Amino acid sequence: MPTIDRPRLQSLMQREQQRFVNDRPKSKALFDRAGKSLLGGVPMNWMAKWAGAFPPFVREAQGAHFYDVDGNRYIDFCLGDTGAMTGHSPLATVKAVEEQVRRGITLMLPSEDAVWVGEELQKRFGLPYWQFALTATDANRFSIRLARQITGRSKILVFNWCYHGTVDESFITLKDGVAQARRGNIGPPVDPAVTTKVVEFNDLPALEQALAPGDVACVLAEPVMTNVGIVHPEPGFHQAMRELTKKHGTLLMIDETHTICAGPGGYTRAENLEPDFYIFGKAIAGGVPGAAYGFTEDVAKKITERHNLEDCDTGGIGGTLAGNSLSLAAMRATLSKVLTKEAFDNMIPLAERWTAGVQKTIDEFQVPWHVTRLGCRAEYLFASKIPKNGTEAHDAMDFELERFMHLYAMNRGILLTPFHNMALMSPVTSKEDVDHHSRVFREAVKELVG
Ligand SMILES: Cc1ncc(COP(=O)(O)O)c(C=O)c1O
């Protein structure tokens, strides 16, 4: 099997950086200007992570494509890291937003759309009661608070190398079996080991051991890990996790913010999971900020029993703009007309095609990599062995190589997520878009090891 020749990789990277800069004078000028008012020249810290010397500044996006200010066209497989899984500015959502913008954006009062969305979420995901937040992070945070209140327990449990947004409790990893703050954790309020237990995905004995003392309020989990590459559950894992959580009085929180890619009812409906809480953000409103969390009848009853009208606005679950009319109008349109079963019927085969294209090159050049998929999401990882947990997936990451692959793709009109090698299909992505990626991926690998 060929190994990556690092000096060759570095010299190819230099060539690609030069090409990136040469092709983007207007983005470069905007970045230089931005450096005088925005920290690091970007509006959000992680936007500095794109593989080029600066991020391409966007002129406009539509469907599965966007143009930067220099007129370069991109096929967007990043799709706002799922926030735009609907495709950019889907017409139905845009229409609903345009109409709602003229009729009031945020009122601190409910609209009929809220009821419609609650009913739709009930049908889709099987949980009877719903609440809204502006981000998936907040939906997770609020669910955790409720789980703590209901169980009277202080700790939560997450899986090693998970990501659930900027939830303080979740920035914890295992090092040599010991839980510690995740690398890069900025100003944690307390050592996360105080609030959180962490075990490897697919490790049922470790899960049982962690739950046994009876101090864990909830397990917060993606049903398939998607933020360290894709890590699938082993057969029987979900059923066993459900049984263990029930046995030890721990609530099960399934965060489907990314795994909604598995189908219109997410992984939960596809695999008949039975969570106590369900979290869905990012794509739910077609890119307009909004998120939802749902829970069972039993959880709803326990929340209500503990509800205190006088303090309900200052109990730690809030957000003045949460549940606003604009995001609910956008959710209604997105759920009814964009993220439909028919859309998934189109998106999933495209991800299969993308996966097959990548696999063909892996086979041709015998690189020790693999490609995997969940619904309309696909991802390649720099290890031939399919990881069974976060550590194995994390150990396969190669920051230098990843940046090269991303930059090579960007220079040829393709955007992947900046964080790993993930591609998402939107309802309007085409076979040609996918085939262009297959060609570019092959060229990149050929240059690296051919
Ligand atoms: C599984 C999962 N949950 C929650 C979040 C947080 O979403 P947001 O950043 O929109 O709050 C993310 C973000 O990547 C995620 O991947």
CSV table of C-alpha atoms in Angstrom, one decimal, residues 31-373:
chain,number,residue,atom,x,y,z
A,31,PHE,CA,-10.0,39.4,4.2
A,32,ASP,CA,-7.3,42.1,4.6
A,33,ARG,CA,-10.0,44.7,5.2
A,34,ALA,CA,-11.9,42.3,7.6
A,35,GLY,CA,-8.7,41.9,9.7
A,36,LYS,CA,-9.1,45.5,10.8
A,37,SER,CA,-12.5,45.0,12.4
A,38,LEU,CA,-13.1,41.2,12.9
A,39,LEU,CA,-10.8,39.1,15.1
A,40,GLY,CA,-8.7,37.0,12.7
A,41,GLY,CA,-10.5,38.6,9.8
A,42,VAL,CA,-13.5,36.3,10.2
A,43,PRO,CA,-17.0,36.7,11.7
A,44,MET,CA,-16.8,33.4,13.6
A,45,ASN,CA,-13.6,31.8,14.9
A,46,TRP,CA,-13.9,28.5,13.1
A,47,MET,CA,-14.2,30.3,9.7
A,48,ALA,CA,-10.4,30.6,10.0
A,49,LYS,CA,-10.1,26.9,9.6
A,50,TRP,CA,-10.8,26.6,5.9
A,51,ALA,CA,-7.8,25.2,4.0
A,52,GLY,CA,-7.0,28.3,1.9
A,53,ALA,CA,-4.9,31.2,3.2
A,54,PHE,CA,-8.2,33.0,3.8
A,55,PRO,CA,-11.9,31.9,3.3
A,56,PRO,CA,-13.5,32.5,0.0
A,57,PHE,CA,-16.0,35.4,0.6
A,58,VAL,CA,-19.4,34.4,-0.8
A,59,ARG,CA,-21.3,36.5,-3.3
A,60,GLU,CA,-24.4,34.3,-3.6
A,61,ALA,CA,-25.6,30.8,-3.1
A,62,GLN,CA,-28.5,28.9,-4.7
A,63,GLY,CA,-29.4,25.3,-4.4
A,64,ALA,CA,-26.3,23.1,-4.4
A,65,HIS,CA,-23.9,25.8,-5.7
A,66,PHE,CA,-22.5,29.2,-4.7
A,67,TYR,CA,-20.2,31.8,-6.2
A,68,ASP,CA,-17.5,33.7,-4.4
A,69,VAL,CA,-16.8,37.4,-4.9
A,70,ASP,CA,-14.2,36.6,-7.6
A,71,GLY,CA,-16.8,34.7,-9.6
A,72,ASN,CA,-15.5,31.2,-8.8
A,73,ARG,CA,-18.3,28.7,-8.8
A,74,TYR,CA,-18.4,25.9,-6.3
A,75,ILE,CA,-20.4,22.7,-5.8
A,76,ASP,CA,-21.3,22.8,-2.2
A,77,PHE,CA,-21.0,19.5,-0.4
A,78,CYS,CA,-20.5,21.2,2.9
A,79,LEU,CA,-23.9,22.8,2.8
A,80,GLY,CA,-23.3,24.9,5.9
A,81,ASP,CA,-22.3,21.7,7.8
A,82,THR,CA,-25.9,20.5,7.5
A,83,GLY,CA,-27.5,23.9,8.1
A,84,ALA,CA,-28.2,24.1,4.4
A,85,MET,CA,-28.8,20.4,3.8
A,86,THR,CA,-32.0,21.6,2.1
A,87,GLY,CA,-29.9,23.3,-0.6
A,88,HIS,CA,-29.3,27.0,-0.3
A,89,SER,CA,-32.4,29.2,-0.1
A,90,PRO,CA,-35.0,26.6,-1.1
A,91,LEU,CA,-37.9,28.4,-2.8
A,92,ALA,CA,-40.7,27.2,-0.5
A,93,THR,CA,-38.7,28.4,2.6
A,94,VAL,CA,-37.8,31.7,0.9
A,95,LYS,CA,-41.4,32.3,0.0
A,96,ALA,CA,-42.6,31.6,3.6
A,97,VAL,CA,-39.9,33.8,5.1
A,98,GLU,CA,-40.6,36.7,2.7
A,99,GLU,CA,-44.3,36.6,3.7
A,100,GLN,CA,-43.6,36.2,7.4
A,101,VAL,CA,-40.9,39.0,7.4
A,102,ARG,CA,-43.7,41.4,6.4
A,103,ARG,CA,-46.0,40.2,9.1
A,104,GLY,CA,-43.8,40.2,12.2
A,105,ILE,CA,-40.5,38.5,13.0
A,106,THR,CA,-40.4,38.0,16.7
A,107,LEU,CA,-43.3,38.6,19.1
A,108,MET,CA,-43.0,36.5,22.2
A,109,LEU,CA,-46.3,35.1,21.3
A,110,PRO,CA,-47.2,31.8,19.4
A,111,SER,CA,-48.4,31.6,15.9
A,112,GLU,CA,-50.5,28.9,14.2
A,113,ASP,CA,-47.2,27.8,12.5
A,114,ALA,CA,-45.9,26.6,15.9
A,115,VAL,CA,-48.9,24.3,16.3
A,116,TRP,CA,-48.5,22.9,12.8
A,117,VAL,CA,-44.8,22.3,13.3
A,118,GLY,CA,-45.4,20.6,16.7
A,119,GLU,CA,-48.0,18.3,15.0
A,120,GLU,CA,-45.6,17.5,12.1
A,121,LEU,CA,-42.7,16.7,14.5
A,122,GLN,CA,-45.0,14.5,16.4
A,123,LYS,CA,-45.9,12.5,13.3
A,124,ARG,CA,-42.3,12.4,11.9
A,125,PHE,CA,-40.4,11.4,15.0
A,126,GLY,CA,-43.1,9.8,17.2
A,127,LEU,CA,-42.5,11.9,20.3
A,128,PRO,CA,-45.6,13.7,21.6
A,129,TYR,CA,-44.4,17.0,23.0
A,130,TRP,CA,-42.0,19.7,21.5
A,131,GLN,CA,-40.3,22.9,22.4
A,132,PHE,CA,-38.1,25.2,20.3
A,133,ALA,CA,-34.7,26.9,20.5
A,134,LEU,CA,-32.6,28.8,18.1
A,135,THR,CA,-29.7,26.4,17.9
A,136,ALA,CA,-29.2,22.7,18.4
A,137,THR,CA,-26.7,23.6,21.1
A,138,ASP,CA,-29.4,25.3,23.0
A,139,ALA,CA,-31.9,22.4,22.4
A,140,ASN,CA,-29.3,20.1,23.9
A,141,ARG,CA,-28.5,22.4,26.8
A,142,PHE,CA,-32.2,22.8,27.6
A,143,SER,CA,-32.8,19.0,27.4
A,144,ILE,CA,-29.9,18.3,29.7
A,145,ARG,CA,-31.3,20.8,32.3
A,146,LEU,CA,-34.6,19.1,32.1
A,147,ALA,CA,-33.1,15.7,32.5
A,148,ARG,CA,-31.2,16.9,35.6
A,149,GLN,CA,-34.2,18.4,37.1
A,150,ILE,CA,-36.4,15.3,36.5
A,151,THR,CA,-33.9,12.7,37.7
A,152,GLY,CA,-32.3,14.8,40.5
A,153,ARG,CA,-28.9,13.6,39.2
A,154,SER,CA,-26.0,15.8,38.4
A,155,LYS,CA,-24.0,14.0,35.7
A,156,ILE,CA,-24.5,13.4,32.0
A,157,LEU,CA,-22.7,10.8,29.8
A,158,VAL,CA,-21.4,11.4,26.3
A,159,PHE,CA,-19.3,9.3,23.9
A,160,ASN,CA,-15.7,9.9,23.3
A,161,TRP,CA,-15.0,12.5,20.5
A,162,CYS,CA,-18.6,13.4,20.2
A,163,TYR,CA,-19.8,16.9,19.2
A,164,HIS,CA,-23.1,18.3,20.3
A,165,GLY,CA,-22.4,22.0,19.8
A,166,THR,CA,-20.9,24.3,22.4
A,167,VAL,CA,-22.5,22.4,25.3
A,168,ASP,CA,-20.0,22.9,28.2
A,169,GLU,CA,-20.5,19.4,29.6
A,170,SER,CA,-19.6,17.7,26.3
A,171,PHE,CA,-16.0,19.0,25.9
A,172,ILE,CA,-14.4,16.0,27.5
A,173,THR,CA,-12.3,13.2,26.0
A,174,LEU,CA,-10.7,10.0,27.2
A,175,LYS,CA,-6.9,9.9,27.4
A,176,ASP,CA,-5.5,6.5,28.2
A,177,GLY,CA,-8.9,5.7,29.7
A,178,VAL,CA,-9.0,8.8,31.9
A,179,ALA,CA,-11.6,11.6,31.3
A,180,GLN,CA,-10.2,15.0,30.8
A,181,ALA,CA,-11.1,18.4,29.2
A,182,ARG,CA,-11.0,18.2,25.4
A,183,ARG,CA,-8.0,19.8,23.8
A,184,GLY,CA,-8.7,23.4,23.0
A,185,ASN,CA,-11.5,23.7,25.5
A,186,ILE,CA,-11.8,27.5,26.0
A,187,GLY,CA,-12.4,28.7,29.6
A,188,PRO,CA,-14.5,25.8,30.9
A,189,PRO,CA,-16.7,26.8,33.8
A,190,VAL,CA,-15.6,23.7,35.7
A,191,ASP,CA,-13.5,20.7,34.9
A,192,PRO,CA,-15.9,18.7,32.7
A,193,ALA,CA,-15.0,15.6,34.6
A,194,VAL,CA,-17.1,17.0,37.4
A,195,THR,CA,-20.2,17.1,35.2
A,196,THR,CA,-19.7,14.4,32.7
A,197,LYS,CA,-18.8,10.7,32.2
A,198,VAL,CA,-17.4,9.7,28.9
A,199,VAL,CA,-17.1,6.2,27.3
A,200,GLU,CA,-16.3,4.9,23.9
A,201,PHE,CA,-19.1,4.5,21.4
A,202,ASN,CA,-20.1,0.8,21.0
A,203,ASP,CA,-18.5,-0.1,24.4
A,204,LEU,CA,-21.5,-1.5,26.3
A,205,PRO,CA,-19.6,-2.8,29.3
A,206,ALA,CA,-18.1,0.7,29.9
A,207,LEU,CA,-21.6,2.2,29.4
A,208,GLU,CA,-23.0,-0.2,32.0
A,209,GLN,CA,-20.2,0.5,34.4
A,210,ALA,CA,-20.7,4.3,34.1
A,211,LEU,CA,-24.5,4.1,34.6
A,212,ALA,CA,-24.4,1.6,37.4
A,213,PRO,CA,-23.8,4.1,40.3
A,214,GLY,CA,-27.1,5.8,39.4
A,215,ASP,CA,-25.8,9.3,39.2
A,216,VAL,CA,-26.2,9.9,35.4
A,217,ALA,CA,-29.2,12.0,34.5
A,218,CYS,CA,-29.0,11.4,30.7
A,219,VAL,CA,-26.9,9.9,27.9
A,220,LEU,CA,-26.5,12.5,25.1
A,221,ALA,CA,-25.7,10.7,21.9
A,222,GLU,CA,-25.8,10.9,18.2
A,223,PRO,CA,-27.3,7.6,17.0
A,224,VAL,CA,-24.4,7.4,14.5
A,225,MET,CA,-21.3,9.5,15.3
A,226,THR,CA,-20.8,12.1,12.5
A,227,ASN,CA,-18.4,14.6,13.9
A,228,VAL,CA,-15.2,12.5,14.0
A,229,GLY,CA,-15.9,10.9,10.6
A,230,ILE,CA,-18.9,8.6,10.5
A,231,VAL,CA,-18.9,5.8,13.2
A,232,HIS,CA,-21.8,3.4,12.9
A,233,PRO,CA,-23.3,1.6,15.9
A,234,GLU,CA,-22.6,-2.2,16.0
A,235,PRO,CA,-25.6,-4.4,15.7
A,236,GLY,CA,-27.7,-4.5,18.9
A,237,PHE,CA,-25.9,-1.4,20.3
A,238,HIS,CA,-28.9,0.9,20.4
A,239,GLN,CA,-31.2,-1.7,21.8
A,240,ALA,CA,-28.7,-2.5,24.6
A,241,MET,CA,-28.2,1.2,25.3
A,242,ARG,CA,-31.9,1.7,25.6
A,243,GLU,CA,-32.2,-1.3,28.0
A,244,LEU,CA,-29.2,-0.1,30.1
A,245,THR,CA,-30.5,3.5,30.4
A,246,LYS,CA,-33.9,2.2,31.4
A,247,LYS,CA,-32.4,-0.2,33.9
A,248,HIS,CA,-30.4,2.6,35.6
A,249,GLY,CA,-33.0,5.3,35.5
A,250,THR,CA,-31.1,7.4,33.0
A,251,LEU,CA,-32.9,9.4,30.2
A,252,LEU,CA,-31.8,8.8,26.6
A,253,MET,CA,-31.3,11.9,24.5
A,254,ILE,CA,-30.8,11.3,20.8
A,255,ASP,CA,-29.3,14.3,19.0
A,256,GLU,CA,-30.3,14.0,15.3
A,257,THR,CA,-29.0,17.3,14.2
A,258,HIS,CA,-26.7,15.6,11.7
A,259,THR,CA,-28.2,12.1,11.4
A,260,ILE,CA,-31.4,13.5,10.0
A,261,CYS,CA,-29.5,12.7,6.8
A,262,ALA,CA,-30.7,9.1,7.4
A,263,GLY,CA,-34.2,9.9,6.2
A,264,PRO,CA,-37.2,12.1,6.8
A,265,GLY,CA,-37.7,10.7,10.3
A,266,GLY,CA,-34.0,10.6,11.0
A,267,TYR,CA,-32.2,7.5,12.2
A,268,THR,CA,-34.7,7.2,15.0
A,269,ARG,CA,-37.6,6.4,12.7
A,270,ALA,CA,-35.4,4.4,10.3
A,271,GLU,CA,-34.2,2.1,13.1
A,272,ASN,CA,-37.2,2.3,15.5
A,273,LEU,CA,-35.2,3.9,18.4
A,274,GLU,CA,-37.1,5.0,21.5
A,275,PRO,CA,-35.4,8.0,22.9
A,276,ASP,CA,-36.8,10.0,25.9
A,277,PHE,CA,-35.6,13.3,24.2
A,278,TYR,CA,-35.0,14.0,20.5
A,279,ILE,CA,-33.0,17.0,19.3
A,280,PHE,CA,-33.1,18.4,15.7
A,281,GLY,CA,-31.5,21.7,14.7
A,282,LYS,CA,-29.6,23.2,11.8
A,283,ALA,CA,-31.6,22.1,8.7
A,284,ILE,CA,-35.0,22.2,10.3
A,285,ALA,CA,-35.8,25.7,9.0
A,286,GLY,CA,-33.8,25.6,5.8
A,287,GLY,CA,-30.9,27.6,7.2
A,288,VAL,CA,-33.0,30.1,9.2
A,289,PRO,CA,-31.9,29.7,12.8
A,290,GLY,CA,-34.1,27.3,14.7
A,291,ALA,CA,-34.1,24.0,16.5
A,292,ALA,CA,-36.5,21.7,18.2
A,293,TYR,CA,-36.5,19.2,21.1
A,294,GLY,CA,-39.1,16.7,21.8
A,295,PHE,CA,-39.8,14.3,24.6
A,296,THR,CA,-42.1,11.5,25.8
A,297,GLU,CA,-45.4,11.7,27.6
A,298,ASP,CA,-43.7,10.6,30.8
A,299,VAL,CA,-41.0,13.3,30.5
A,300,ALA,CA,-43.7,15.9,29.7
A,301,LYS,CA,-45.6,14.9,32.8
A,302,LYS,CA,-42.5,15.2,35.0
A,303,ILE,CA,-41.6,18.6,33.6
A,304,THR,CA,-45.1,19.8,34.2
A,305,GLU,CA,-45.1,18.6,37.8
A,306,ARG,CA,-42.0,20.6,38.4
A,307,HIS,CA,-43.1,23.6,36.5
A,308,ASN,CA,-43.3,26.9,38.4
A,309,LEU,CA,-45.2,29.6,36.6
A,310,GLU,CA,-43.6,32.5,38.5
A,311,ASP,CA,-40.0,31.4,37.7
A,312,CYS,CA,-40.5,29.8,34.3
A,313,ASP,CA,-38.8,32.7,32.5
A,314,THR,CA,-35.6,32.6,34.5
A,315,GLY,CA,-35.1,28.9,35.1
A,316,GLY,CA,-32.2,28.5,32.7
A,317,ILE,CA,-34.3,27.6,29.7
A,318,GLY,CA,-34.9,30.6,27.5
A,319,GLY,CA,-33.9,32.7,24.6
A,320,THR,CA,-35.9,35.9,23.8
A,321,LEU,CA,-35.9,35.1,20.1
A,322,ALA,CA,-36.6,31.3,20.5
A,323,GLY,CA,-39.8,30.1,19.0
A,324,ASN,CA,-40.1,33.3,16.9
A,325,SER,CA,-42.6,33.6,14.1
A,326,LEU,CA,-39.9,33.7,11.4
A,327,SER,CA,-38.2,30.5,12.3
A,328,LEU,CA,-41.5,28.7,12.7
A,329,ALA,CA,-42.8,29.8,9.3
A,330,ALA,CA,-39.5,28.7,7.9
A,331,MET,CA,-39.8,25.3,9.7
A,332,ARG,CA,-43.3,24.8,8.4
A,333,ALA,CA,-42.3,25.4,4.8
A,334,THR,CA,-39.1,23.4,5.1
A,335,LEU,CA,-40.8,20.4,6.7
A,336,SER,CA,-43.8,20.4,4.4
A,337,LYS,CA,-42.2,21.2,1.1
A,338,VAL,CA,-38.4,20.7,1.2
A,339,LEU,CA,-37.2,17.9,3.6
A,340,THR,CA,-39.8,15.5,2.2
A,341,LYS,CA,-39.6,11.8,1.6
A,342,GLU,CA,-39.3,12.4,-2.1
A,343,ALA,CA,-36.3,14.7,-1.5
A,344,PHE,CA,-34.5,11.9,0.5
A,345,ASP,CA,-35.3,9.4,-2.3
A,346,ASN,CA,-33.2,11.6,-4.5
A,347,MET,CA,-30.5,12.6,-2.0
A,348,ILE,CA,-29.6,9.1,-0.7
A,349,PRO,CA,-28.8,7.5,-4.1
A,350,LEU,CA,-26.5,10.6,-4.8
A,351,ALA,CA,-24.6,9.8,-1.6
A,352,GLU,CA,-24.3,6.2,-2.8
A,353,ARG,CA,-22.9,7.5,-6.1
A,354,TRP,CA,-20.4,9.8,-4.3
A,355,THR,CA,-19.3,6.9,-2.1
A,356,ALA,CA,-18.8,4.6,-5.1
A,357,GLY,CA,-16.8,7.2,-6.9
A,358,VAL,CA,-14.4,7.6,-3.9
A,359,GLN,CA,-14.2,3.9,-3.4
A,360,LYS,CA,-13.2,3.4,-7.0
A,361,THR,CA,-10.2,5.6,-6.6
A,362,ILE,CA,-9.3,4.1,-3.2
A,363,ASP,CA,-9.3,0.7,-5.0
A,364,GLU,CA,-7.4,1.9,-8.0
A,365,PHE,CA,-4.5,3.5,-6.1
A,366,GLN,CA,-4.7,1.1,-3.1
A,367,VAL,CA,-4.5,4.0,-0.6
A,368,PRO,CA,-5.2,2.8,3.0
A,369,TRP,CA,-8.4,4.8,3.3
A,370,HIS,CA,-12.0,4.0,3.4
A,371,VAL,CA,-15.3,5.7,2.6
A,372,THR,CA,-18.6,5.4,4.5
A,373,ARG,CA,-22.1,6.7,4.4
